[in-house]
Amino acid sequence: MNIKRIGVLTSGGDAPGMNACVRAVVRTAIYHGLECYGIRRGWNGLISGDIIRLDEKSVGHTINKGGTILYTARSTEFMTEEGQRKAVSTCKFLGLDGIIVIGGDGTFRGARALSKHGIHVIGIPGTIDNDISCTNYCIGFDTAANTAIECIDKLRDTMQSHERCSVVEVMGRNAGYLAMYVGLAVGATAVLVPEEPIDFERDVIEKIRQARFNGFTHYMIVVAEGAGSAADIAAKIKDAIDLDPRVTVLGHIQRGGTPSGRDRVNATKMGYLAVEHMIAGNFNRIICTHDGCFTDVDIDEGLSMEKSIQQMEVDVLAAMTGI
Ligand code: F6P
């Protein structure tokens, strides 16, 4: 099939680097003589026809910008057969030969539904949660992790001065990848993630006692939002030991900010690859990374894969916090 016109959208929670990816899609498309349309507000834009033509200039100076110039949303209408039919009509009306979607698992499930209606799709993983099973890396994870690390380093200064305990809640929805990575990077006293069984006495109180025994007078507990609320954990610590922990929920601050160099470059490569696959007729794929290399996987296969926290991270954390 001769691809002449494609669409690109961002959907789900935004992630730093999404703009760099949209820019790469647009520039690669134009480089190959294709027309490119931006679909705004995620799947809702495809349903309502909220679509703009994107040229070289429209994505200029966006590589360094957080958020997404295409806006984003989580569309409930697109979950319905009716919503999908409307989206298919928009694709046909505009003569879109394929759609490139940047987002997380929910976005890919939407893309798969669209592909069943005969629309060609390519998915690019973009979520700070880094929880897409078929890929080691998702756009935005690196920046979000660095943001959280910077915030926690700042917190540590004041925790140290006051000889306090801090409980910090990190995003990630049901996944602990972000919390584990951040916890390792800040040298946390304990890290709680939903993927690992939690014994509060052993995994939190004992770690604090051990750190205290070793001469430390402040303690940093990192908790993934999917493993419990920081407020609850702080209350349990207060009940169990003579500490009055302070609670910090980093929240949406982790989703914003200038994308890191790594997120910009990877997003650019993934956007480029998505268009190349589209042109080659290699449809209904997810662009991903495996063992440090870029590759791609069938969308059905990708969505059926499972992922867990790397055992090495668990082992390293145990060695760093268990002495
Ligand atoms: O999926 C990205 C994410 O930031 C999660 O980490 C978090 O649980 C969720 O989105 C928050 O969603 P919302 O922006 O709708 O509050």
Short mmCIF file of C-alpha atoms and ligand atoms in Angstrom, two decimals:
data_model
loop_
_atom_site.label_atom_id
_atom_site.label_comp_id
_atom_site.label_asym_id
_atom_site.label_seq_id
_atom_site.Cartn_x
_atom_site.Cartn_y
_atom_site.Cartn_z
CA MET A 1 0.00 0.00 0.00
CA ASN A 2 1.27 3.43 -0.88
CA ILE A 3 1.09 5.55 2.29
CA LYS A 4 0.44 9.22 1.56
CA ARG A 5 -1.21 10.71 4.61
CA ILE A 6 -0.85 9.79 8.27
CA GLY A 7 -2.17 11.01 11.61
CA VAL A 8 -0.44 11.23 14.98
CA LEU A 9 -1.94 11.51 18.45
CA THR A 10 -0.96 11.43 22.11
CA SER A 11 -3.26 9.73 24.59
CA GLY A 12 -3.41 8.83 28.30
CA GLY A 13 -1.21 10.57 30.85
CA ASP A 14 1.25 12.96 29.23
CA ALA A 15 4.98 12.28 29.44
CA PRO A 16 8.01 14.51 28.82
CA GLY A 17 9.37 13.71 25.36
CA MET A 18 5.98 13.26 23.69
CA ASN A 19 6.56 16.50 21.77
CA ALA A 20 9.96 15.32 20.60
CA CYS A 21 8.25 12.19 19.32
CA VAL A 22 5.45 14.07 17.53
CA ARG A 23 8.11 16.31 15.98
CA ALA A 24 10.04 13.26 14.73
CA VAL A 25 6.89 11.73 13.25
CA VAL A 26 6.04 14.96 11.43
CA ARG A 27 9.55 15.62 10.18
CA THR A 28 10.11 12.02 9.04
CA ALA A 29 6.76 12.00 7.27
CA ILE A 30 7.54 15.23 5.43
CA TYR A 31 11.06 13.98 4.65
CA HIS A 32 9.43 11.08 2.80
CA GLY A 33 6.86 13.29 1.07
CA LEU A 34 3.87 12.30 3.25
CA GLU A 35 1.24 14.60 4.69
CA CYS A 36 0.88 14.55 8.46
CA TYR A 37 -2.13 15.47 10.59
CA GLY A 38 -2.17 16.02 14.34
CA ILE A 39 -5.19 14.52 16.09
CA ARG A 40 -5.88 16.54 19.23
CA ARG A 41 -7.06 15.41 22.66
CA GLY A 42 -6.28 11.73 22.10
CA TRP A 43 -8.91 9.37 20.74
CA ASN A 44 -11.58 12.03 21.38
CA GLY A 45 -10.05 14.08 18.55
CA LEU A 46 -10.42 11.21 16.14
CA ILE A 47 -14.06 10.82 17.12
CA SER A 48 -14.91 14.51 16.84
CA GLY A 49 -12.56 15.40 13.97
CA ASP A 50 -10.37 17.72 16.09
CA ILE A 51 -7.52 17.57 13.62
CA ILE A 52 -4.84 19.97 12.35
CA ARG A 53 -2.39 19.79 9.50
CA LEU A 54 1.18 19.70 10.80
CA ASP A 55 4.08 21.09 8.80
CA GLU A 56 7.82 21.46 9.53
CA LYS A 57 7.23 24.78 11.26
CA SER A 58 4.38 23.64 13.50
CA VAL A 59 6.70 21.37 15.44
CA GLY A 60 9.63 23.79 15.53
CA HIS A 61 11.16 24.36 19.00
CA THR A 62 9.02 21.69 20.60
CA ILE A 63 11.77 19.12 21.18
CA ASN A 64 12.61 20.76 24.51
CA LYS A 65 9.02 21.25 25.70
CA GLY A 66 7.25 19.13 28.31
CA GLY A 67 3.57 18.15 27.99
CA THR A 68 2.08 17.54 24.57
CA ILE A 69 1.20 20.18 21.98
CA LEU A 70 -1.52 17.82 20.74
CA TYR A 71 -3.18 17.73 24.19
CA THR A 72 -4.19 14.40 25.63
CA ALA A 73 -7.17 12.66 27.20
CA ARG A 74 -8.45 9.32 28.37
CA SER A 75 -11.46 8.71 26.14
CA THR A 76 -14.37 6.67 27.48
CA GLU A 77 -16.29 7.12 24.23
CA PHE A 78 -13.54 5.42 22.27
CA MET A 79 -13.96 2.34 24.48
CA THR A 80 -17.37 1.81 22.85
CA GLU A 81 -18.05 0.23 19.46
CA GLU A 82 -19.95 3.38 18.49
CA GLY A 83 -16.97 5.62 19.36
CA GLN A 84 -14.63 3.41 17.35
CA ARG A 85 -16.96 3.50 14.36
CA LYS A 86 -16.97 7.31 14.47
CA ALA A 87 -13.16 7.30 14.64
CA VAL A 88 -12.98 4.99 11.62
CA SER A 89 -15.29 7.34 9.69
CA THR A 90 -12.99 10.28 10.48
CA CYS A 91 -9.98 8.31 9.21
CA LYS A 92 -11.82 7.46 5.99
CA PHE A 93 -13.20 10.98 5.53
CA LEU A 94 -9.70 12.50 5.86
CA GLY A 95 -8.04 9.76 3.83
CA LEU A 96 -5.66 8.86 6.64
CA ASP A 97 -3.66 5.78 5.61
CA GLY A 98 -2.42 5.14 9.13
CA ILE A 99 -2.31 6.48 12.66
CA ILE A 100 0.71 6.68 14.95
CA VAL A 101 -0.29 6.69 18.62
CA ILE A 102 1.93 7.69 21.53
CA GLY A 103 0.82 6.56 24.98
CA GLY A 104 0.51 3.63 27.36
CA ASP A 105 -1.26 0.29 27.48
CA GLY A 106 -4.75 1.83 27.34
CA THR A 107 -3.76 3.77 24.22
CA PHE A 108 -2.46 0.59 22.60
CA ARG A 109 -5.64 -1.28 23.39
CA GLY A 110 -7.48 1.52 21.58
CA ALA A 111 -5.06 1.22 18.67
CA ARG A 112 -5.61 -2.52 18.50
CA ALA A 113 -9.38 -1.98 18.41
CA LEU A 114 -8.92 0.47 15.54
CA SER A 115 -6.69 -1.98 13.67
CA LYS A 116 -9.51 -4.58 13.85
CA HIS A 117 -11.61 -2.05 11.88
CA GLY A 118 -8.96 -2.04 9.17
CA ILE A 119 -7.08 1.13 10.14
CA HIS A 120 -3.29 0.78 10.13
CA VAL A 121 -1.69 1.72 13.43
CA ILE A 122 1.75 1.93 15.00
CA GLY A 123 2.18 2.41 18.76
CA ILE A 124 4.98 4.24 20.53
CA PRO A 125 5.33 3.74 24.31
CA GLY A 126 5.04 7.00 26.22
CA THR A 127 4.35 6.88 29.95
CA ILE A 128 6.30 7.87 33.03
CA ASP A 129 5.15 4.61 34.65
CA ASN A 130 7.41 2.58 32.31
CA ASP A 131 4.89 -0.24 32.72
CA ILE A 132 4.44 -1.36 29.10
CA SER A 133 5.37 -5.02 29.07
CA CYS A 134 6.91 -5.32 25.63
CA THR A 135 9.51 -2.60 26.13
CA ASN A 136 12.25 -1.80 28.62
CA TYR A 137 11.94 1.92 27.95
CA CYS A 138 8.98 4.29 27.65
CA ILE A 139 9.22 7.95 26.66
CA GLY A 140 9.09 10.18 29.75
CA PHE A 141 10.39 7.71 32.32
CA ASP A 142 13.89 9.15 32.38
CA THR A 143 12.74 12.74 32.90
CA ALA A 144 10.16 11.78 35.52
CA ALA A 145 12.75 9.76 37.42
CA ASN A 146 15.22 12.66 37.32
CA THR A 147 12.53 15.07 38.52
CA ALA A 148 11.64 12.80 41.45
CA ILE A 149 15.32 12.31 42.29
CA GLU A 150 15.94 16.06 42.32
CA CYS A 151 12.94 16.65 44.59
CA ILE A 152 13.95 13.89 47.00
CA ASP A 153 17.55 15.15 47.15
CA LYS A 154 16.14 18.50 48.24
CA LEU A 155 13.96 16.82 50.83
CA ARG A 156 16.94 14.98 52.19
CA ASP A 157 18.68 18.25 53.08
CA THR A 158 15.91 19.26 55.44
CA MET A 159 15.35 15.71 56.75
CA GLN A 160 19.03 15.58 57.63
CA SER A 161 18.99 18.92 59.46
CA HIS A 162 15.96 17.93 61.52
CA GLU A 163 16.98 14.27 61.89
CA ARG A 164 13.60 13.16 60.60
CA CYS A 165 12.00 10.40 58.62
CA SER A 166 10.41 11.22 55.27
CA VAL A 167 7.88 9.12 53.39
CA VAL A 168 7.72 10.05 49.71
CA GLU A 169 5.01 8.79 47.37
CA VAL A 170 6.04 8.32 43.75
CA MET A 171 3.65 7.87 40.80
CA GLY A 172 3.40 4.70 38.72
CA ARG A 173 -0.27 3.71 38.97
CA ASN A 174 -0.18 -0.07 39.67
CA ALA A 175 3.51 -0.41 38.86
CA GLY A 176 6.65 0.17 40.93
CA TYR A 177 9.27 0.70 38.19
CA LEU A 178 9.55 4.43 38.78
CA ALA A 179 9.64 4.06 42.58
CA MET A 180 12.26 1.31 42.48
CA TYR A 181 14.53 3.25 40.13
CA VAL A 182 14.14 6.48 42.11
CA GLY A 183 14.60 4.68 45.42
CA LEU A 184 17.88 3.18 44.23
CA ALA A 185 19.03 6.55 42.93
CA VAL A 186 18.35 8.49 46.13
CA GLY A 187 19.75 5.85 48.46
CA ALA A 188 16.42 5.27 50.20
CA THR A 189 16.25 3.51 53.56
CA ALA A 190 13.37 1.41 52.19
CA VAL A 191 11.43 1.17 48.92
CA LEU A 192 7.92 -0.26 48.73
CA VAL A 193 6.56 -1.42 45.37
CA PRO A 194 3.36 -3.31 44.52
CA GLU A 195 5.23 -6.10 42.74
CA GLU A 196 7.01 -7.25 45.92
CA PRO A 197 5.22 -8.66 48.99
CA ILE A 198 5.48 -6.22 51.89
CA ASP A 199 6.15 -7.21 55.50
CA PHE A 200 5.95 -3.81 57.21
CA GLU A 201 8.02 -4.77 60.26
CA ARG A 202 10.77 -6.39 58.18
CA ASP A 203 10.78 -4.02 55.18
CA VAL A 204 10.33 -0.68 56.92
CA ILE A 205 10.77 -0.73 60.69
CA GLU A 206 13.74 -3.10 60.72
CA LYS A 207 15.44 -1.07 57.98
CA ILE A 208 15.03 2.13 59.98
CA ARG A 209 16.32 0.42 63.16
CA GLN A 210 19.29 -0.94 61.25
CA ALA A 211 20.10 2.46 59.76
CA ARG A 212 19.82 4.03 63.21
CA PHE A 213 22.11 1.33 64.65
CA ASN A 214 24.62 2.23 61.93
CA GLY A 215 24.63 5.85 63.06
CA PHE A 216 22.16 7.43 60.65
CA THR A 217 19.71 9.95 62.06
CA HIS A 218 17.38 10.55 59.10
CA TYR A 219 15.49 8.03 56.98
CA MET A 220 14.02 8.21 53.49
CA ILE A 221 11.16 5.83 52.69
CA VAL A 222 10.04 5.74 49.03
CA VAL A 223 6.64 4.24 48.29
CA ALA A 224 5.07 3.58 44.88
CA GLU A 225 1.50 4.89 44.83
CA GLY A 226 0.36 1.37 43.92
CA ALA A 227 1.90 -0.03 47.12
CA GLY A 228 0.00 2.22 49.52
CA SER A 229 -0.38 5.84 50.48
CA ALA A 230 2.53 7.73 52.02
CA ALA A 231 0.18 9.10 54.68
CA ASP A 232 -0.84 5.59 55.82
CA ILE A 233 2.75 4.39 55.87
CA ALA A 234 3.89 7.44 57.86
CA ALA A 235 1.10 6.80 60.40
CA LYS A 236 2.16 3.17 60.75
CA ILE A 237 5.78 4.20 61.28
CA LYS A 238 4.69 6.69 63.96
CA ASP A 239 2.77 3.93 65.75
CA ALA A 240 5.68 1.50 65.61
CA ILE A 241 8.72 3.60 66.46
CA ASP A 242 9.66 6.94 68.08
CA LEU A 243 9.56 8.95 64.83
CA ASP A 244 7.12 11.52 63.46
CA PRO A 245 7.56 11.14 59.67
CA ARG A 246 6.84 13.92 57.20
CA VAL A 247 4.82 13.03 54.11
CA THR A 248 5.49 14.21 50.54
CA VAL A 249 3.36 13.19 47.57
CA LEU A 250 5.32 14.18 44.46
CA GLY A 251 2.23 13.84 42.26
CA HIS A 252 1.88 15.41 38.82
CA ILE A 253 5.09 17.41 39.13
CA GLN A 254 6.71 14.17 37.91
CA ARG A 255 4.85 14.40 34.60
CA GLY A 256 6.06 17.88 33.67
CA GLY A 257 9.27 19.62 32.79
CA THR A 258 11.86 19.79 30.07
CA PRO A 259 12.53 16.30 28.72
CA SER A 260 15.97 14.85 29.44
CA GLY A 261 18.43 14.32 26.60
CA ARG A 262 17.74 10.58 26.77
CA ASP A 263 13.98 11.07 26.42
CA ARG A 264 14.42 13.54 23.55
CA VAL A 265 16.74 11.29 21.56
CA ASN A 266 14.84 8.06 22.18
CA ALA A 267 11.53 9.77 21.41
CA THR A 268 13.02 11.09 18.17
CA LYS A 269 14.30 7.65 17.17
CA MET A 270 10.99 5.99 18.02
CA GLY A 271 9.00 8.58 16.06
CA TYR A 272 11.31 8.11 13.10
CA LEU A 273 11.03 4.31 13.27
CA ALA A 274 7.23 4.44 13.50
CA VAL A 275 7.00 6.34 10.21
CA GLU A 276 9.55 4.07 8.55
CA HIS A 277 7.48 1.03 9.57
CA MET A 278 4.31 2.68 8.30
CA ILE A 279 5.90 3.38 4.92
CA ALA A 280 7.28 -0.17 4.73
CA GLY A 281 3.77 -1.55 5.29
CA ASN A 282 4.79 -3.07 8.61
CA PHE A 283 1.48 -2.21 10.30
CA ASN A 284 -0.05 -2.83 13.71
CA ARG A 285 3.24 -2.88 15.57
CA ILE A 286 4.56 -1.34 18.77
CA ILE A 287 8.00 0.25 18.64
CA CYS A 288 9.97 -0.93 21.65
CA THR A 289 13.41 -1.48 23.11
CA HIS A 290 14.89 -4.82 24.01
CA ASP A 291 18.38 -5.38 25.42
CA GLY A 292 19.29 -1.79 24.62
CA CYS A 293 18.23 -2.01 20.93
CA PHE A 294 15.19 -0.61 19.16
CA THR A 295 12.87 -3.21 17.75
CA ASP A 296 9.13 -3.75 17.20
CA VAL A 297 6.49 -6.27 18.14
CA ASP A 298 3.02 -7.15 16.90
CA ILE A 299 0.44 -5.15 18.85
CA ASP A 300 -1.53 -8.25 19.98
CA GLU A 301 1.63 -9.97 21.11
CA GLY A 302 2.91 -6.85 22.86
CA LEU A 303 -0.31 -6.39 24.79
CA SER A 304 -0.30 -9.99 25.99
CA MET A 305 3.25 -9.84 27.41
CA GLU A 306 4.03 -9.54 31.11
CA LYS A 307 6.67 -7.53 32.85
CA SER A 308 8.03 -7.48 36.37
CA ILE A 309 10.59 -5.54 38.39
CA GLN A 310 14.10 -6.69 37.45
CA GLN A 311 15.36 -9.19 40.00
CA MET A 312 18.69 -7.39 39.90
CA GLU A 313 17.07 -4.19 41.16
CA VAL A 314 15.47 -6.11 44.03
CA ASP A 315 18.81 -7.75 44.89
CA VAL A 316 20.73 -4.48 44.69
CA LEU A 317 18.18 -2.75 46.90
CA ALA A 318 18.46 -5.55 49.46
CA ALA A 319 22.23 -5.15 49.54
CA MET A 320 22.06 -1.36 49.82
CA THR A 321 19.47 -1.32 52.61
CA GLY A 322 20.11 -4.55 54.47
CA ILE A 323 23.33 -3.75 56.35
O1 F6P B 1 -0.08 6.83 33.92
C1 F6P B 1 0.55 8.01 34.29
C2 F6P B 1 0.05 8.51 35.62
O2 F6P B 1 0.74 9.69 35.94
C3 F6P B 1 0.14 7.50 36.77
O3 F6P B 1 1.43 7.42 37.32
C4 F6P B 1 -0.89 8.04 37.71
O4 F6P B 1 -1.40 7.04 38.57
C5 F6P B 1 -1.95 8.57 36.78
O5 F6P B 1 -1.32 8.80 35.53
C6 F6P B 1 -2.61 9.84 37.24
O6 F6P B 1 -3.62 10.13 36.36
P1 F6P B 1 -4.33 11.55 36.25
O7 F6P B 1 -3.44 12.45 35.47
O8 F6P B 1 -5.60 11.25 35.53
O9 F6P B 1 -4.51 12.06 37.64
#
